[in-house]
Coordinates of N, CA and C in Angstrom, one line a residue:
M1 N 1.0 -1.4 -0.3 CA 0.3 -0.1 0.1 C 0.8 1.4 0.0
L2 N 1.9 1.5 0.9 CA 2.9 2.5 1.0 C 3.1 2.7 -0.6
K3 N 3.7 1.5 -1.5 CA 4.4 1.8 -2.6 C 3.5 2.6 -3.6
I4 N 2.3 2.1 -3.5 CA 0.7 2.6 -4.5 C 1.1 4.3 -4.0
H5 N 1.1 4.4 -2.6 CA 0.7 5.5 -2.4 C 2.1 6.6 -2.9
T6 N 3.2 5.8 -2.6 CA 4.5 6.9 -3.3 C 4.6 6.9 -4.6
V7 N 4.0 6.0 -5.2 CA 3.8 5.9 -7.2 C 3.2 7.0 -7.3
M8 N 1.6 7.2 -7.0 CA 0.8 8.2 -6.8 C 1.2 9.4 -6.6
M9 N 1.8 9.7 -5.7 CA 2.6 10.9 -5.1 C 3.2 11.8 -6.3
G10 N 4.0 10.6 -6.5 CA 5.1 11.2 -7.7 C 4.5 11.3 -9.0
L11 N 4.0 10.7 -9.5 CA 2.9 11.1 -10.7 C 2.4 12.3 -10.5
A12 N 1.6 12.6 -9.4 CA 0.8 13.8 -9.4 C 1.7 14.6 -9.2
L13 N 2.8 15.0 -8.6 CA 4.1 15.9 -8.2 C 4.6 15.7 -9.9
M14 N 4.8 14.7 -10.8 CA 5.1 15.5 -12.4 C 3.9 16.2 -13.1
L15 N 2.8 15.7 -12.5 CA 1.7 16.0 -13.6 C 1.8 17.6 -13.5
I16 N 2.0 18.1 -11.8 CA 2.0 19.4 -11.3 C 3.0 20.3 -12.0
M17 N 4.2 19.5 -12.1 CA 5.3 20.3 -12.4 C 6.1 20.2 -13.8
T18 N 5.5 19.6 -14.4 CA 5.4 19.6 -16.2 C 5.1 20.8 -16.8
P19 N 4.1 21.4 -16.6 CA 4.3 23.2 -17.3 C 5.5 23.4 -17.3
S20 N 6.3 23.9 -16.1 CA 7.6 24.5 -15.7 C 8.5 24.0 -16.1
V21 N 8.7 22.9 -16.1 CA 9.9 21.6 -16.7 C 9.9 22.0 -18.0
A22 N 8.8 21.7 -18.8 CA 8.1 21.8 -20.2 C 9.0 23.1 -20.6
M23 N 8.6 24.4 -19.8 CA 8.8 25.6 -20.1 C 10.4 25.8 -20.4
A24 N 10.9 25.3 -19.3 CA 12.3 25.6 -19.2 C 13.0 25.0 -20.3
E25 N 12.8 23.7 -20.3 CA 13.7 23.4 -21.7 C 13.3 23.7 -23.2
A26 N 11.9 24.3 -23.2 CA 11.3 25.0 -24.1 C 12.5 26.5 -24.4
G27 N 12.6 26.7 -23.6 CA 13.1 28.4 -23.3 C 12.1 29.2 -24.2
I28 N 13.2 30.0 -25.3 CA 12.1 31.3 -25.9 C 11.8 31.0 -26.9
A29 N 11.8 29.5 -27.5 CA 10.8 29.1 -28.6 C 9.4 28.9 -27.9
A30 N 9.2 28.6 -27.1 CA 7.9 28.4 -26.3 C 7.1 30.0 -26.7
F31 N 7.6 30.6 -27.0 CA 6.9 32.2 -27.0 C 7.0 32.5 -28.5
F32 N 7.6 32.2 -29.4 CA 7.7 31.8 -30.7 C 6.2 32.3 -31.4
G33 N 6.2 33.2 -32.5 CA 4.8 33.3 -33.0 C 4.0 34.6 -33.2
T34 N 2.7 34.8 -33.6 CA 2.1 35.7 -33.8 C 0.7 35.8 -32.6
W35 N 0.5 36.9 -31.4 CA -0.1 36.9 -30.8 C -1.1 37.7 -30.7
K36 N -2.4 37.9 -30.6 CA -3.3 39.1 -30.7 C -4.3 39.0 -29.6
G37 N -4.6 40.1 -29.5 CA -5.8 40.2 -28.2 C -5.8 41.4 -27.9
S38 N -6.7 41.4 -26.7 CA -6.9 43.4 -26.3 C -7.2 43.2 -24.7
G39 N -6.8 44.3 -24.1 CA -7.1 44.6 -22.5 C -7.5 45.8 -22.0
L40 N -7.2 45.9 -20.7 CA -7.5 47.2 -20.4 C -6.2 47.6 -19.7
S41 N -5.7 49.2 -19.9 CA -5.0 50.1 -19.5 C -5.6 51.0 -18.4
E42 N -4.8 50.9 -17.2 CA -5.1 51.8 -16.4 C -3.9 53.1 -15.9
S43 N -4.7 54.4 -15.7 CA -3.6 55.4 -16.0 C -3.9 56.0 -14.9
E44 N -2.6 56.9 -13.9 CA -2.8 57.4 -12.5 C -2.8 58.8 -13.3
V45 N -2.7 59.5 -14.8 CA -2.1 60.5 -14.8 C -3.3 61.3 -15.9
S46 N -4.2 60.4 -16.6 CA -5.1 60.7 -16.8 C -6.7 61.1 -16.4
S47 N -7.3 62.1 -16.3 CA -8.3 62.2 -15.4 C -9.5 61.8 -16.8
N48 N -9.4 62.2 -17.7 CA -10.6 61.8 -18.5 C -10.3 60.5 -19.3
F49 N -9.0 59.8 -19.2 CA -9.0 58.3 -19.8 C -8.4 57.5 -18.5
H50 N -8.8 57.3 -17.5 CA -8.1 56.8 -16.3 C -7.9 55.4 -16.8
M51 N -9.3 54.4 -17.4 CA -9.1 53.1 -17.9 C -9.5 53.4 -19.2
S52 N -8.7 52.7 -20.6 CA -9.0 52.7 -21.7 C -8.9 51.0 -22.3
V53 N -9.7 51.2 -23.4 CA -9.4 49.4 -24.0 C -7.9 49.5 -25.1
R54 N -7.5 48.5 -25.2 CA -6.2 48.5 -26.0 C -6.6 47.2 -26.8
D55 N -6.0 47.2 -28.0 CA -5.8 45.9 -29.0 C -4.0 46.1 -28.8
L56 N -3.7 44.3 -29.1 CA -2.6 44.1 -29.1 C -1.9 42.7 -29.8
E57 N -1.1 43.4 -30.5 CA -0.4 42.1 -31.2 C 1.2 42.0 -30.8
V58 N 1.3 40.8 -30.6 CA 2.9 40.4 -30.6 C 3.8 39.3 -31.3
I59 N 4.4 39.6 -31.9 CA 5.4 38.9 -32.9 C 6.8 38.3 -32.3
V60 N 6.8 37.2 -31.5 CA 8.3 36.9 -31.2 C 8.8 35.8 -32.1
K61 N 9.9 36.1 -32.7 CA 10.5 35.2 -33.7 C 12.2 34.9 -33.3
S62 N 13.0 34.0 -33.6 CA 14.4 33.7 -33.5 C 15.3 34.9 -34.5
A63 N 16.1 35.6 -33.8 CA 16.9 36.1 -34.3 C 18.6 35.5 -34.4
G64 N 18.5 34.0 -34.5 CA 19.7 33.1 -34.9 C 20.4 33.5 -33.4
S65 N 21.6 32.6 -33.5 CA 22.5 32.8 -32.1 C 21.8 32.8 -30.8
G66 N 20.7 32.0 -30.6 CA 20.2 32.0 -29.4 C 19.5 33.4 -28.9
G67 N 19.0 34.1 -29.9 CA 18.4 35.5 -29.6 C 16.9 35.5 -30.2
F68 N 16.4 36.5 -30.0 CA 14.9 36.4 -30.5 C 14.8 38.1 -30.9
E69 N 13.6 38.4 -31.4 CA 13.3 39.5 -32.2 C 11.9 39.3 -31.3
I70 N 11.2 40.6 -31.0 CA 10.1 40.7 -30.3 C 9.5 42.2 -31.0
T71 N 8.4 42.0 -31.6 CA 7.7 43.2 -31.7 C 6.5 43.4 -31.2
W72 N 6.1 44.3 -30.8 CA 4.5 44.7 -30.2 C 4.1 45.8 -30.6
S73 N 3.0 45.9 -30.7 CA 2.1 46.8 -31.2 C 0.8 46.9 -30.5
T74 N 0.4 48.4 -30.3 CA -0.7 48.5 -29.4 C -1.6 49.5 -30.0
V75 N -2.9 49.7 -30.1 CA -3.8 50.4 -30.4 C -4.4 51.0 -29.2
Q76 N -4.1 52.1 -29.1 CA -4.2 53.3 -27.7 C -5.3 53.8 -28.1
R77 N -6.2 54.0 -26.9 CA -7.2 55.1 -26.8 C -7.2 55.7 -25.9
Q78 N -6.6 56.9 -25.6 CA -6.6 57.5 -24.2 C -6.2 59.0 -24.6
K79 N -6.6 59.5 -25.8 CA -6.8 60.8 -26.2 C -7.7 61.6 -26.8
G80 N -8.3 62.5 -26.7 CA -9.1 63.4 -28.0 C -10.3 63.2 -26.8
D81 N -11.6 63.0 -27.5 CA -13.0 63.0 -26.8 C -13.4 61.8 -26.3
P82 N -13.1 61.6 -24.8 CA -13.4 60.6 -24.1 C -15.0 59.7 -24.5
K83 N -16.0 59.7 -25.2 CA -16.9 59.4 -26.0 C -16.7 59.0 -27.1
N84 N -15.1 59.4 -27.9 CA -15.1 58.9 -29.1 C -13.7 59.2 -29.1
P85 N -12.6 58.5 -28.4 CA -11.3 58.3 -28.0 C -10.7 58.2 -29.8
T86 N -9.6 59.3 -30.0 CA -8.5 59.3 -30.7 C -7.8 57.6 -30.8
E87 N -7.9 56.9 -32.0 CA -7.0 55.9 -31.7 C -5.7 56.3 -32.4
V88 N -4.6 55.7 -31.2 CA -3.0 55.9 -32.1 C -2.5 54.9 -31.8
V89 N -1.8 54.0 -33.0 CA -0.8 53.1 -32.6 C 0.4 53.3 -32.3
K90 N 1.0 52.3 -31.6 CA 2.0 52.6 -31.1 C 2.8 51.3 -31.2
G91 N 4.2 51.1 -32.0 CA 4.6 49.9 -31.9 C 6.3 49.8 -31.9
T92 N 6.8 48.8 -31.2 CA 8.3 48.5 -30.9 C 8.9 47.2 -31.3
T93 N 9.9 47.1 -32.2 CA 10.6 46.2 -32.4 C 12.0 46.3 -31.7
L94 N 12.5 45.2 -31.0 CA 13.6 45.0 -30.3 C 14.1 43.4 -30.8
A95 N 15.7 43.3 -30.6 CA 16.4 41.9 -31.2 C 17.2 42.3 -29.9
L96 N 17.1 40.9 -29.3 CA 17.8 40.7 -27.8 C 18.6 39.4 -28.0
M97 N 19.9 39.7 -28.0 CA 20.7 38.3 -28.0 C 21.1 38.2 -26.3
P98 N 21.6 37.3 -26.3 CA 21.8 36.4 -25.0 C 23.0 36.7 -24.6
S99 N 22.9 37.0 -23.4 CA 24.2 37.9 -22.2 C 24.7 37.0 -21.8
G100 N 24.8 36.0 -21.8 CA 25.4 34.7 -21.4 C 25.6 34.5 -19.7
N101 N 24.2 34.8 -19.3 CA 23.9 34.7 -17.5 C 22.4 33.9 -17.5
G102 N 21.4 33.5 -18.6 CA 20.4 33.3 -18.7 C 19.5 34.2 -19.5
M103 N 19.7 35.5 -19.2 CA 18.7 36.4 -19.7 C 19.6 37.3 -21.2
W104 N 18.4 37.9 -21.9 CA 18.7 38.6 -23.2 C 18.9 40.2 -22.8
R105 N 19.7 40.7 -24.0 CA 19.7 42.1 -23.9 C 19.7 42.8 -25.2
A106 N 19.4 43.9 -25.4 CA 19.3 44.7 -26.5 C 20.4 46.1 -26.3
G107 N 20.8 46.0 -27.2 CA 22.0 47.4 -27.4 C 23.1 47.6 -26.0
D108 N 24.0 48.7 -26.0 CA 25.0 48.4 -25.4 C 25.5 50.0 -24.8
G109 N 24.6 50.7 -25.2 CA 24.8 52.3 -25.4 C 24.6 52.6 -23.7
D110 N 24.5 54.2 -23.9 CA 24.1 55.1 -22.4 C 22.5 55.3 -22.9
P111 N 21.6 55.0 -21.6 CA 20.5 55.3 -22.2 C 20.3 56.6 -21.7
M112 N 21.0 58.1 -21.8 CA 20.9 59.0 -21.6 C 21.2 59.7 -23.3
A113 N 22.1 58.9 -23.9 CA 22.5 59.3 -25.2 C 21.8 58.7 -26.4
D114 N 21.5 57.4 -26.2 CA 21.0 56.9 -27.3 C 19.9 56.4 -27.1
G115 N 18.6 56.5 -26.4 CA 17.5 55.7 -26.0 C 17.6 54.7 -25.0
Q116 N 16.9 53.7 -25.0 CA 16.2 52.8 -24.0 C 17.4 51.7 -24.2
R117 N 17.4 50.9 -22.6 CA 18.2 50.0 -22.4 C 17.2 48.7 -22.5
A118 N 17.2 48.0 -22.7 CA 16.6 46.4 -22.8 C 17.1 45.2 -22.4
W119 N 16.1 44.2 -21.5 CA 16.6 42.9 -21.4 C 15.5 42.1 -20.7
A120 N 15.8 41.0 -21.0 CA 14.3 40.1 -21.0 C 15.3 38.5 -20.3
R121 N 14.1 37.8 -19.2 CA 14.6 36.6 -18.9 C 13.4 36.0 -18.6
I122 N 13.4 34.8 -18.6 CA 12.2 33.6 -18.7 C 12.1 33.1 -16.9
E123 N 11.3 33.4 -16.4 CA 10.6 32.6 -15.2 C 9.9 32.0 -15.4
D124 N 9.8 30.6 -15.2 CA 8.5 29.8 -14.9 C 8.2 29.8 -16.4
N125 N 6.9 30.1 -16.9 CA 6.3 30.3 -18.1 C 6.2 31.5 -18.7
T126 N 6.8 32.6 -17.8 CA 6.6 33.9 -18.1 C 8.1 34.5 -18.9
L127 N 7.8 35.6 -19.7 CA 8.9 35.9 -20.4 C 8.8 37.6 -20.0
I128 N 9.7 37.9 -18.9 CA 9.9 39.4 -18.4 C 10.6 40.0 -19.3
L129 N 10.3 40.8 -20.1 CA 11.1 42.1 -20.7 C 11.2 43.3 -19.7
S130 N 12.5 44.0 -19.5 CA 12.1 45.3 -19.2 C 13.1 46.0 -19.9
T131 N 12.1 47.7 -19.6 CA 13.2 48.7 -20.5 C 13.4 50.2 -19.6
F132 N 14.5 50.8 -20.1 CA 14.7 51.9 -19.2 C 15.0 52.6 -19.6
R133 N 14.8 54.3 -19.8 CA 15.4 55.1 -20.8 C 15.3 56.4 -19.4
V134 N 16.0 57.1 -20.6 CA 16.0 58.7 -19.7 C 15.2 59.7 -20.7
T135 N 14.2 60.3 -20.3 CA 13.5 61.1 -20.9 C 14.3 62.3 -21.3
E136 N 13.6 63.0 -22.3 CA 14.5 64.2 -22.6 C 14.6 65.6 -21.8
D137 N 13.5 65.4 -20.7 CA 13.8 66.0 -19.3 C 14.2 65.9 -18.2
G138 N 15.4 64.6 -18.7 CA 15.8 63.8 -17.4 C 15.1 62.9 -16.4
H139 N 14.1 62.6 -16.9 CA 13.2 61.4 -15.7 C 13.5 59.8 -16.2
G140 N 13.4 59.6 -15.4 CA 13.8 57.8 -15.7 C 12.7 57.2 -15.4
E141 N 12.2 56.6 -16.9 CA 11.1 55.5 -17.4 C 11.3 54.0 -17.0
Y142 N 10.9 53.4 -16.4 CA 10.9 52.0 -16.3 C 9.7 51.4 -16.6
Q143 N 9.7 50.3 -17.9 CA 8.6 49.6 -18.4 C 8.8 48.1 -17.9
V144 N 7.9 47.3 -17.7 CA 8.2 45.8 -17.2 C 7.0 45.7 -18.3
Y145 N 7.0 44.1 -18.7 CA 6.1 43.3 -19.6 C 6.4 41.9 -19.4
K146 N 5.3 41.5 -18.5 CA 5.1 39.7 -18.2 C 4.3 39.1 -19.0
R147 N 4.6 38.9 -20.1 CA 4.0 37.8 -21.0 C 4.1 36.4 -20.8
T148 N 2.7 35.6 -19.8 CA 3.0 34.7 -19.4 C 2.1 33.4 -19.9
L149 N 2.4 32.4 -20.3 CA 2.0 31.4 -21.1 C 1.1 30.6 -20.6
N150 N -0.1 30.2 -20.8 CA -1.0 29.5 -20.4 C -1.6 28.6 -20.7
G151 N -2.7 27.8 -20.2 CA -3.4 26.7 -21.4 C -4.4 27.8 -22.5
M152 N -4.5 28.8 -22.4 CA -5.4 29.7 -23.1 C -5.0 30.7 -24.2
G153 N -3.5 30.5 -24.0 CA -2.9 31.8 -24.6 C -1.8 32.1 -23.9
M154 N -1.7 33.8 -24.1 CA -0.9 34.6 -23.5 C -1.7 35.6 -22.8
E155 N -1.4 35.7 -21.4 CA -1.1 37.0 -20.6 C -0.5 38.1 -20.5
L156 N -0.8 39.3 -20.6 CA 0.0 40.6 -20.4 C -0.3 41.1 -18.9
D157 N 0.8 41.4 -18.5 CA 0.5 42.2 -17.2 C 1.9 43.6 -17.3
F158 N 1.7 44.6 -17.9 CA 2.2 45.5 -17.8 C 2.4 46.6 -17.0
S159 N 3.7 47.3 -16.7 CA 3.9 48.5 -15.7 C 4.5 49.8 -16.2
R160 N 4.4 50.7 -16.3 CA 5.3 51.6 -16.4 C 5.6 52.5 -15.4
I161 N 6.6 52.6 -14.9 CA 7.3 53.3 -13.9 C 7.8 54.7 -14.3
V162 N 7.7 56.1 -13.6 CA 8.5 57.5 -14.0 C 8.9 57.9 -12.7
D163 N 10.2 57.9 -12.4 CA 10.6 58.6 -11.2 C 10.5 57.8 -9.8
G164 N 10.3 56.6 -10.2 CA 9.9 55.7 -9.1 C 8.1 56.1 -8.7
E165 N 7.5 56.4 -9.8 CA 5.9 56.4 -9.7 C 5.0 55.8 -10.4
Q166 N 4.3 54.2 -10.4 CA 3.5 54.0 -11.2 C 2.7 54.9 -11.9
V167 N 2.9 54.6 -13.2 CA 1.8 55.9 -13.8 C 0.4 54.9 -14.6
R168 N 0.8 54.3 -15.0 CA 0.2 53.3 -16.1 C 0.5 51.6 -15.7
T169 N -0.9 50.9 -15.7 CA -1.0 49.7 -16.0 C -1.7 48.8 -16.9
A170 N -1.4 47.8 -17.4 CA -2.4 47.4 -18.1 C -2.0 45.4 -18.4
K171 N -3.3 45.1 -18.6 CA -3.8 43.6 -18.1 C -4.2 43.2 -19.8
A172 N -3.7 42.3 -20.7 CA -4.6 41.8 -21.7 C -4.6 40.4 -21.5
R173 N -5.5 39.4 -22.7 CA -5.3 38.3 -23.3 C -4.9 38.1 -24.5
L174 N -4.1 37.5 -24.8 CA -3.7 37.2 -26.3 C -3.7 35.8 -26.6
T175 N -4.0 35.6 -27.8 CA -4.3 34.2 -28.8 C -3.5 34.0 -29.5
K176 N -2.7 33.1 -29.4 CA -1.7 32.7 -30.6 C -2.3 32.7 -32.1
F177 N -2.0 32.9 -33.0 CA -2.7 33.3 -34.6 C -1.9 32.3 -35.4
S178 N -0.5 32.7 -35.0 CA 0.6 31.7 -35.9 C 1.8 31.0 -35.5
N179 N 2.7 30.5 -36.0 CA 3.7 30.3 -35.1 C 4.9 31.2 -36.3

């Protein structure tokens, strides 16, 4: 009886651990593909658009040599008439290369001179991409994109922090459309 109980516990433990073990083995390739969805953005700096709807697309693909390229675009609705907001499309593409310590990075320069710094890592089933830049007026801006794979697709948890103050968050759900 004890042996059957031990085997059953072992099987249950394997079932619980399988997704994160598979994710660790698959690495960044698990995130490859085109993902589309929508979500809500919440802002601490806008009184007219405290909450707004966003449409998103994320494309992740190999950049060779263990690196990856990620492109994300967002249809924002946070300006103009609150009853008929202006749609603005913003997009970013980054090529991240392995940094030798289980992370990836983009660029090597000074964030005050040439824009943003970016790095990424995978924790369990979440690709965490962080960016930092110094704005023209000297403010530090830090953004974190947590893209988590689950049985239903991808969930995005985004935060934007300026000079230590969280000014925007967004949460979204995306579905994989293609590899």
